[in-house]
């Protein structure tokens, strides 16, 4: 119990330090440090884009995506009927994003591509956390970030097939939590390793801290599901060249392939089904709100995964 408390205290301290850094930097102009490494220009921009990267030479997310835009995208998240009132906020998103901007998250390409990636990622988030349906006030697309957890879990989502690699912790439940909801012990374990948080023993961190919830979602966006496969980030920004097998499977770079990698045949390869179209609708809606315009989203075959064979097909026996 004492060790658990120390771990939680360290987590809180790290987040507090990041929060203070964000507040200090926002009060002054950011300094961009530029140097050349092996003939390539690389940069660092303080806490938000550190480590010297070519991506840090571009504008950072907070330069092009402001608080008011976050509020526009998620205008109903703090309505009295929402289920996560007061949880999600702009600063938590920026703090989480800062850990991945030097890797290209929201900093790849020019401003149009940067804004498109922000809209794409948040389009997934908005759809997966929405409680706006049918005739909801403001329209069904205005209710993203309404949830931060599954409200009525039907089970604990403990898969004993992973009892050696990611054993279920006593009393822990692995129901859906987060900006891109995480389910099952093996996913909490793997993502926890990736973001250096003990989510296997403390899955509740994801519903207690919005920065961790966003960080886990961005980690999923930036990380391939399997070795040899691209990440959702790579297929979206064009940093992926389809193989002959990909072409035969109708997998092409773009937003459709992000759905394929994140959800597989639960969403893709089944024609124009509602789960897929809802995600696309959120992406297009956010492009419009951000002033990019949905015409920048590309043709239907890029937007959709209706005809794509899944990168990782589920087996008949899988949950």
Tab-separated table of C-alpha atoms in Angstrom:
chain	number	residue	atom	x	y	z
A	1	UNK	CA	0.000	0.000	0.000
A	2	UNK	CA	2.870	2.351	0.901
A	3	UNK	CA	4.638	1.633	-2.406
A	4	UNK	CA	1.414	2.310	-4.283
A	5	UNK	CA	1.029	5.660	-2.533
A	6	UNK	CA	4.614	6.610	-3.382
A	7	UNK	CA	4.008	5.741	-7.028
A	8	UNK	CA	0.882	7.861	-7.196
A	9	UNK	CA	2.698	10.743	-5.475
A	10	UNK	CA	5.517	10.590	-8.045
A	11	UNK	CA	2.974	10.609	-10.863
A	12	UNK	CA	1.242	13.677	-9.415
A	13	UNK	CA	4.565	15.459	-8.869
A	14	UNK	CA	5.629	14.896	-12.483
A	15	UNK	CA	2.342	16.254	-13.767
A	16	UNK	CA	2.533	19.258	-11.436
A	17	UNK	CA	6.021	20.067	-12.747
A	18	UNK	CA	4.771	19.892	-16.319
A	19	UNK	CA	1.804	22.080	-15.425
A	20	UNK	CA	3.999	24.735	-13.835
A	21	UNK	CA	6.310	24.651	-16.845
A	22	UNK	CA	3.338	25.194	-19.139
A	23	UNK	CA	2.209	28.169	-17.116
A	24	UNK	CA	5.678	29.756	-17.076
A	25	UNK	CA	6.295	29.339	-20.792
A	26	UNK	CA	2.879	30.646	-21.777
A	27	UNK	CA	3.709	33.917	-20.027
A	28	UNK	CA	6.686	34.598	-22.270
A	29	UNK	CA	7.722	34.100	-25.872
A	30	UNK	CA	9.064	30.645	-26.578
A	31	UNK	CA	12.714	30.416	-27.549
A	32	UNK	CA	13.472	28.266	-30.591
A	33	UNK	CA	16.966	26.774	-30.505
A	34	UNK	CA	18.278	25.732	-33.919
A	35	UNK	CA	21.302	23.657	-34.834
A	36	UNK	CA	22.524	21.388	-37.621
A	37	UNK	CA	23.122	17.701	-37.048
A	38	UNK	CA	24.598	15.618	-39.897
A	39	UNK	CA	23.518	18.272	-42.367
A	40	UNK	CA	19.940	18.398	-41.135
A	41	UNK	CA	18.325	21.340	-39.383
A	42	UNK	CA	16.902	20.364	-35.993
A	43	UNK	CA	15.260	22.489	-33.318
A	44	UNK	CA	13.996	22.535	-29.754
A	45	UNK	CA	11.198	24.674	-28.344
A	46	UNK	CA	11.355	24.392	-24.581
A	47	UNK	CA	8.968	22.105	-22.710
A	48	UNK	CA	6.558	21.675	-25.614
A	49	UNK	CA	8.989	20.341	-28.185
A	50	UNK	CA	12.288	19.266	-26.665
A	51	UNK	CA	15.044	16.871	-27.630
A	52	UNK	CA	16.165	18.507	-30.916
A	53	UNK	CA	14.042	17.216	-33.760
A	54	UNK	CA	13.264	18.348	-37.281
A	55	UNK	CA	9.605	18.448	-36.240
A	56	UNK	CA	10.357	21.017	-33.530
A	57	UNK	CA	11.370	23.459	-36.284
A	58	UNK	CA	7.677	23.733	-37.208
A	59	UNK	CA	4.995	25.522	-35.248
A	60	UNK	CA	3.953	23.665	-32.109
A	61	UNK	CA	0.382	22.597	-31.423
A	62	UNK	CA	-0.235	25.457	-28.986
A	63	UNK	CA	0.857	27.902	-31.710
A	64	UNK	CA	-1.880	26.832	-34.107
A	65	UNK	CA	-4.519	25.221	-31.874
A	66	UNK	CA	-5.800	27.597	-29.226
A	67	UNK	CA	-8.004	27.217	-26.153
A	68	UNK	CA	-11.033	28.711	-27.929
A	69	UNK	CA	-10.737	26.120	-30.694
A	70	UNK	CA	-10.676	23.288	-28.173
A	71	UNK	CA	-13.775	24.818	-26.588
A	72	UNK	CA	-15.515	25.015	-29.986
A	73	UNK	CA	-14.802	21.386	-30.773
A	74	UNK	CA	-16.032	20.152	-27.392
A	75	UNK	CA	-18.635	22.773	-26.578
A	76	UNK	CA	-20.991	20.467	-24.667
A	77	UNK	CA	-18.501	18.484	-22.616
A	78	UNK	CA	-19.299	20.345	-19.381
A	79	UNK	CA	-23.064	20.446	-19.837
A	80	UNK	CA	-24.978	19.220	-16.758
A	81	UNK	CA	-26.029	16.038	-18.568
A	82	UNK	CA	-22.443	15.122	-19.529
A	83	UNK	CA	-20.784	12.305	-17.598
A	84	UNK	CA	-17.291	13.774	-17.194
A	85	UNK	CA	-18.035	17.375	-16.234
A	86	UNK	CA	-14.866	19.271	-15.354
A	87	UNK	CA	-12.510	16.450	-16.360
A	88	UNK	CA	-11.297	17.216	-19.886
A	89	UNK	CA	-9.436	20.468	-20.587
A	90	UNK	CA	-7.164	22.119	-23.126
A	91	UNK	CA	-4.096	22.246	-20.892
A	92	UNK	CA	-4.203	18.485	-20.260
A	93	UNK	CA	-4.273	17.877	-24.006
A	94	UNK	CA	-1.321	20.205	-24.651
A	95	UNK	CA	0.712	18.696	-21.814
A	96	UNK	CA	0.116	15.193	-23.167
A	97	UNK	CA	0.826	16.276	-26.753
A	98	UNK	CA	4.117	17.897	-25.714
A	99	UNK	CA	5.539	14.445	-25.012
A	100	UNK	CA	5.071	13.450	-28.680
A	101	UNK	CA	5.500	16.649	-30.675
A	102	UNK	CA	9.240	16.013	-31.168
A	103	UNK	CA	8.198	12.716	-32.797
A	104	UNK	CA	5.915	14.505	-35.242
A	105	UNK	CA	2.524	14.495	-33.524
A	106	UNK	CA	0.798	17.648	-34.753
A	107	UNK	CA	4.152	18.993	-35.963
A	108	UNK	CA	4.560	17.105	-39.258
A	109	UNK	CA	4.415	19.071	-42.496
A	110	UNK	CA	3.059	22.564	-42.905
A	111	UNK	CA	0.231	24.144	-40.942
A	112	UNK	CA	-2.526	22.527	-43.038
A	113	UNK	CA	-1.222	19.012	-42.388
A	114	UNK	CA	-0.646	19.839	-38.740
A	115	UNK	CA	-4.226	21.037	-38.333
A	116	UNK	CA	-5.524	18.032	-40.247
A	117	UNK	CA	-3.743	15.635	-37.904
A	118	UNK	CA	-5.103	17.423	-34.837
A	119	UNK	CA	-8.605	17.231	-36.332
A	120	UNK	CA	-8.127	13.563	-37.249
A	121	UNK	CA	-6.892	12.502	-33.826
A	122	UNK	CA	-9.544	14.513	-31.997
A	123	UNK	CA	-12.154	13.244	-34.454
A	124	UNK	CA	-11.520	9.734	-33.163
A	125	UNK	CA	-11.523	11.001	-29.581
A	126	UNK	CA	-14.716	12.993	-30.007
A	127	UNK	CA	-16.593	10.090	-31.552
A	128	UNK	CA	-15.439	7.537	-28.982
A	129	UNK	CA	-16.336	9.760	-26.005
A	130	UNK	CA	-19.556	11.296	-27.342
A	131	UNK	CA	-22.976	11.177	-25.720
A	132	UNK	CA	-24.664	13.225	-28.449
A	133	UNK	CA	-27.151	11.300	-30.512
A	134	UNK	CA	-30.154	12.107	-32.675
A	135	UNK	CA	-31.636	15.456	-31.712
A	136	UNK	CA	-29.077	16.395	-29.037
A	137	UNK	CA	-28.829	20.157	-28.506
A	138	UNK	CA	-26.158	21.595	-30.764
A	139	UNK	CA	-26.239	18.492	-32.928
A	140	UNK	CA	-24.838	15.015	-32.245
A	141	UNK	CA	-21.283	16.033	-33.218
A	142	UNK	CA	-20.979	18.692	-30.486
A	143	UNK	CA	-20.866	16.215	-27.588
A	144	UNK	CA	-17.327	14.832	-27.715
A	145	UNK	CA	-15.481	14.295	-24.417
A	146	UNK	CA	-18.780	13.667	-22.638
A	147	UNK	CA	-17.432	10.433	-21.115
A	148	UNK	CA	-14.108	9.430	-19.594
A	149	UNK	CA	-15.115	5.861	-18.746
A	150	UNK	CA	-17.582	3.105	-19.538
A	151	UNK	CA	-20.647	3.800	-17.416
A	152	UNK	CA	-22.078	0.307	-16.920
A	153	UNK	CA	-19.331	-2.280	-17.430
A	154	UNK	CA	-20.661	-5.755	-18.126
A	155	UNK	CA	-17.450	-7.434	-16.951
A	156	UNK	CA	-13.981	-6.798	-15.510
A	157	UNK	CA	-12.242	-7.380	-18.878
A	158	UNK	CA	-9.613	-9.661	-17.375
A	159	UNK	CA	-8.186	-12.079	-19.938
A	160	UNK	CA	-6.441	-14.945	-18.150
A	161	UNK	CA	-4.616	-15.866	-21.363
A	162	UNK	CA	-2.245	-13.036	-20.407
A	163	UNK	CA	-1.793	-14.075	-16.772
A	164	UNK	CA	1.984	-14.380	-17.158
A	165	UNK	CA	2.681	-11.242	-19.194
A	166	UNK	CA	-0.050	-8.921	-17.900
A	167	UNK	CA	-1.684	-10.600	-14.884
A	168	UNK	CA	-4.838	-8.958	-13.599
A	169	UNK	CA	-4.220	-7.053	-10.369
A	170	UNK	CA	-6.394	-7.966	-7.361
A	171	UNK	CA	-9.501	-5.801	-7.340
A	172	UNK	CA	-8.648	-4.063	-10.625
A	173	UNK	CA	-11.200	-3.739	-13.401
A	174	UNK	CA	-10.148	-3.104	-16.978
A	175	UNK	CA	-13.297	-1.597	-18.462
A	176	UNK	CA	-13.154	1.196	-21.023
A	177	UNK	CA	-11.465	4.407	-19.907
A	178	UNK	CA	-9.817	7.363	-21.571
A	179	UNK	CA	-9.882	9.540	-24.674
A	180	UNK	CA	-9.542	6.483	-26.928
A	181	UNK	CA	-11.055	3.998	-24.467
A	182	UNK	CA	-8.714	1.242	-23.281
A	183	UNK	CA	-10.159	-2.219	-22.572
A	184	UNK	CA	-8.610	-5.428	-21.197
A	185	UNK	CA	-5.656	-6.055	-18.901
A	186	UNK	CA	-3.191	-6.687	-21.739
A	187	UNK	CA	-3.932	-3.285	-23.294
A	188	UNK	CA	-3.628	-1.466	-19.963
A	189	UNK	CA	-0.358	-3.304	-19.357
A	190	UNK	CA	1.163	-2.569	-22.767
A	191	UNK	CA	0.046	1.073	-22.908
A	192	UNK	CA	1.162	1.594	-19.304
A	193	UNK	CA	4.641	0.378	-20.244
A	194	UNK	CA	4.614	2.744	-23.206
A	195	UNK	CA	3.733	5.840	-21.204
A	196	UNK	CA	5.654	4.775	-18.072
A	197	UNK	CA	2.615	4.535	-15.806
A	198	UNK	CA	1.591	1.415	-13.906
A	199	UNK	CA	-1.823	1.119	-15.517
A	200	UNK	CA	-1.919	-2.645	-15.021
A	201	UNK	CA	-2.150	-2.219	-11.246
A	202	UNK	CA	-3.821	1.177	-11.419
A	203	UNK	CA	-6.155	1.367	-14.422
A	204	UNK	CA	-8.088	4.025	-12.490
A	205	UNK	CA	-5.333	6.561	-13.277
A	206	UNK	CA	-6.856	6.915	-16.754
A	207	UNK	CA	-10.174	8.155	-15.376
A	208	UNK	CA	-8.577	10.247	-12.622
A	209	UNK	CA	-6.146	12.342	-14.663
A	210	UNK	CA	-6.954	13.899	-18.041
A	211	UNK	CA	-3.291	14.312	-19.008
A	212	UNK	CA	-2.708	10.575	-18.601
A	213	UNK	CA	-5.928	9.839	-20.506
A	214	UNK	CA	-4.819	12.005	-23.447
A	215	UNK	CA	-1.260	10.660	-23.248
A	216	UNK	CA	-2.482	7.075	-23.498
A	217	UNK	CA	-4.584	7.974	-26.543
A	218	UNK	CA	-1.732	9.799	-28.301
A	219	UNK	CA	0.568	6.868	-27.552
A	220	UNK	CA	-1.903	4.595	-29.355
A	221	UNK	CA	-2.021	7.018	-32.290
A	222	UNK	CA	1.777	7.156	-32.556
A	223	UNK	CA	2.599	3.489	-31.907
A	224	UNK	CA	2.168	0.565	-34.342
A	225	UNK	CA	-0.009	-2.279	-33.091
A	226	UNK	CA	2.533	-4.797	-34.381
A	227	UNK	CA	6.128	-4.707	-35.557
A	228	UNK	CA	6.399	-4.132	-39.269
A	229	UNK	CA	3.156	-2.160	-39.384
A	230	UNK	CA	2.735	1.614	-39.550
A	231	UNK	CA	1.139	3.705	-36.824
A	232	UNK	CA	-2.064	5.688	-37.310
A	233	UNK	CA	0.131	8.808	-37.359
A	234	UNK	CA	2.298	7.431	-40.154
A	235	UNK	CA	-0.566	6.418	-42.427
A	236	UNK	CA	-2.252	9.773	-41.904
A	237	UNK	CA	0.671	12.132	-42.565
A	238	UNK	CA	1.890	10.072	-45.536
A	239	UNK	CA	4.951	8.563	-43.876
A	240	UNK	CA	3.999	5.105	-45.102
A	241	UNK	CA	4.251	3.428	-48.487
A	242	UNK	CA	1.751	0.604	-49.055
A	243	UNK	CA	3.176	-2.729	-50.127
A	244	UNK	CA	1.765	-4.750	-52.988
A	245	UNK	CA	-0.306	-6.695	-50.437
A	246	UNK	CA	-1.635	-3.436	-48.990
A	247	UNK	CA	-2.662	-2.278	-52.447
A	248	UNK	CA	-4.445	-5.576	-53.105
A	249	UNK	CA	-6.196	-5.139	-49.731
A	250	UNK	CA	-7.256	-1.603	-50.818
A	251	UNK	CA	-5.330	-0.039	-47.941
A	252	UNK	CA	-4.167	3.467	-48.838
A	253	UNK	CA	-2.631	6.299	-46.769
A	254	UNK	CA	-5.184	8.594	-45.150
A	255	UNK	CA	-7.879	8.838	-42.540
A	256	UNK	CA	-9.500	5.524	-43.483
A	257	UNK	CA	-6.314	3.641	-42.674
A	258	UNK	CA	-6.228	5.209	-39.188
A	259	UNK	CA	-9.588	3.568	-38.451
A	260	UNK	CA	-8.276	0.307	-39.856
A	261	UNK	CA	-5.262	0.308	-37.540
A	262	UNK	CA	-7.165	1.400	-34.432
A	263	UNK	CA	-10.328	-0.723	-34.807
A	264	UNK	CA	-9.749	-3.299	-37.520
A	265	UNK	CA	-12.752	-5.271	-38.722
A	266	UNK	CA	-14.983	-3.878	-35.991
A	267	UNK	CA	-15.184	-0.788	-38.200
A	268	UNK	CA	-13.528	-1.517	-41.552
A	269	UNK	CA	-14.120	-3.811	-44.499
A	270	UNK	CA	-17.866	-3.947	-43.907
A	271	UNK	CA	-19.090	-1.256	-46.281
A	272	UNK	CA	-20.525	2.081	-45.209
A	273	UNK	CA	-21.593	1.143	-41.694
A	274	UNK	CA	-22.574	3.641	-38.982
A	275	UNK	CA	-19.552	3.083	-36.665
A	276	UNK	CA	-17.226	4.099	-39.492
A	277	UNK	CA	-19.370	6.949	-40.809
A	278	UNK	CA	-19.733	8.454	-37.319
A	279	UNK	CA	-15.949	8.737	-36.938
A	280	UNK	CA	-15.635	10.287	-40.402
A	281	UNK	CA	-18.407	12.776	-39.578
A	282	UNK	CA	-16.568	13.953	-36.467
A	283	UNK	CA	-13.346	14.424	-38.436
A	284	UNK	CA	-15.066	16.476	-41.155
A	285	UNK	CA	-16.974	18.517	-38.572
A	286	UNK	CA	-13.737	19.355	-36.746
A	287	UNK	CA	-11.980	20.302	-40.000
A	288	UNK	CA	-14.750	22.826	-40.624
A	289	UNK	CA	-14.632	24.214	-37.076
A	290	UNK	CA	-10.858	24.611	-37.243
A	291	UNK	CA	-11.119	26.586	-40.480
A	292	UNK	CA	-9.302	23.982	-42.550
A	293	UNK	CA	-12.398	22.871	-44.431
A	294	UNK	CA	-13.611	19.371	-45.156
A	295	UNK	CA	-12.519	19.676	-48.780
A	296	UNK	CA	-8.975	19.092	-47.454
A	297	UNK	CA	-9.957	15.618	-46.256
A	298	UNK	CA	-9.441	14.019	-49.650
A	299	UNK	CA	-11.549	11.627	-51.745
A	300	UNK	CA	-13.818	8.916	-50.392
A	301	UNK	CA	-11.287	6.108	-50.794
A	302	UNK	CA	-8.863	8.042	-48.557
A	303	UNK	CA	-11.498	8.982	-45.965
A	304	UNK	CA	-13.166	5.586	-45.754
A	305	UNK	CA	-12.053	2.072	-44.851
A	306	UNK	CA	-15.294	0.503	-46.063
A	307	UNK	CA	-13.528	-1.716	-48.589
A	308	UNK	CA	-10.194	-2.150	-46.826
A	309	UNK	CA	-9.095	-5.518	-45.538
A	310	UNK	CA	-8.085	-5.145	-41.869
A	311	UNK	CA	-4.418	-4.886	-40.950
A	312	UNK	CA	-5.102	-7.133	-37.936
A	313	UNK	CA	-8.206	-9.281	-38.447
A	314	UNK	CA	-9.843	-10.624	-35.312
A	315	UNK	CA	-10.251	-14.340	-34.882
A	316	UNK	CA	-13.683	-15.886	-34.519
A	317	UNK	CA	-12.908	-16.822	-30.933
A	318	UNK	CA	-11.591	-13.415	-29.807
A	319	UNK	CA	-13.576	-11.245	-27.425
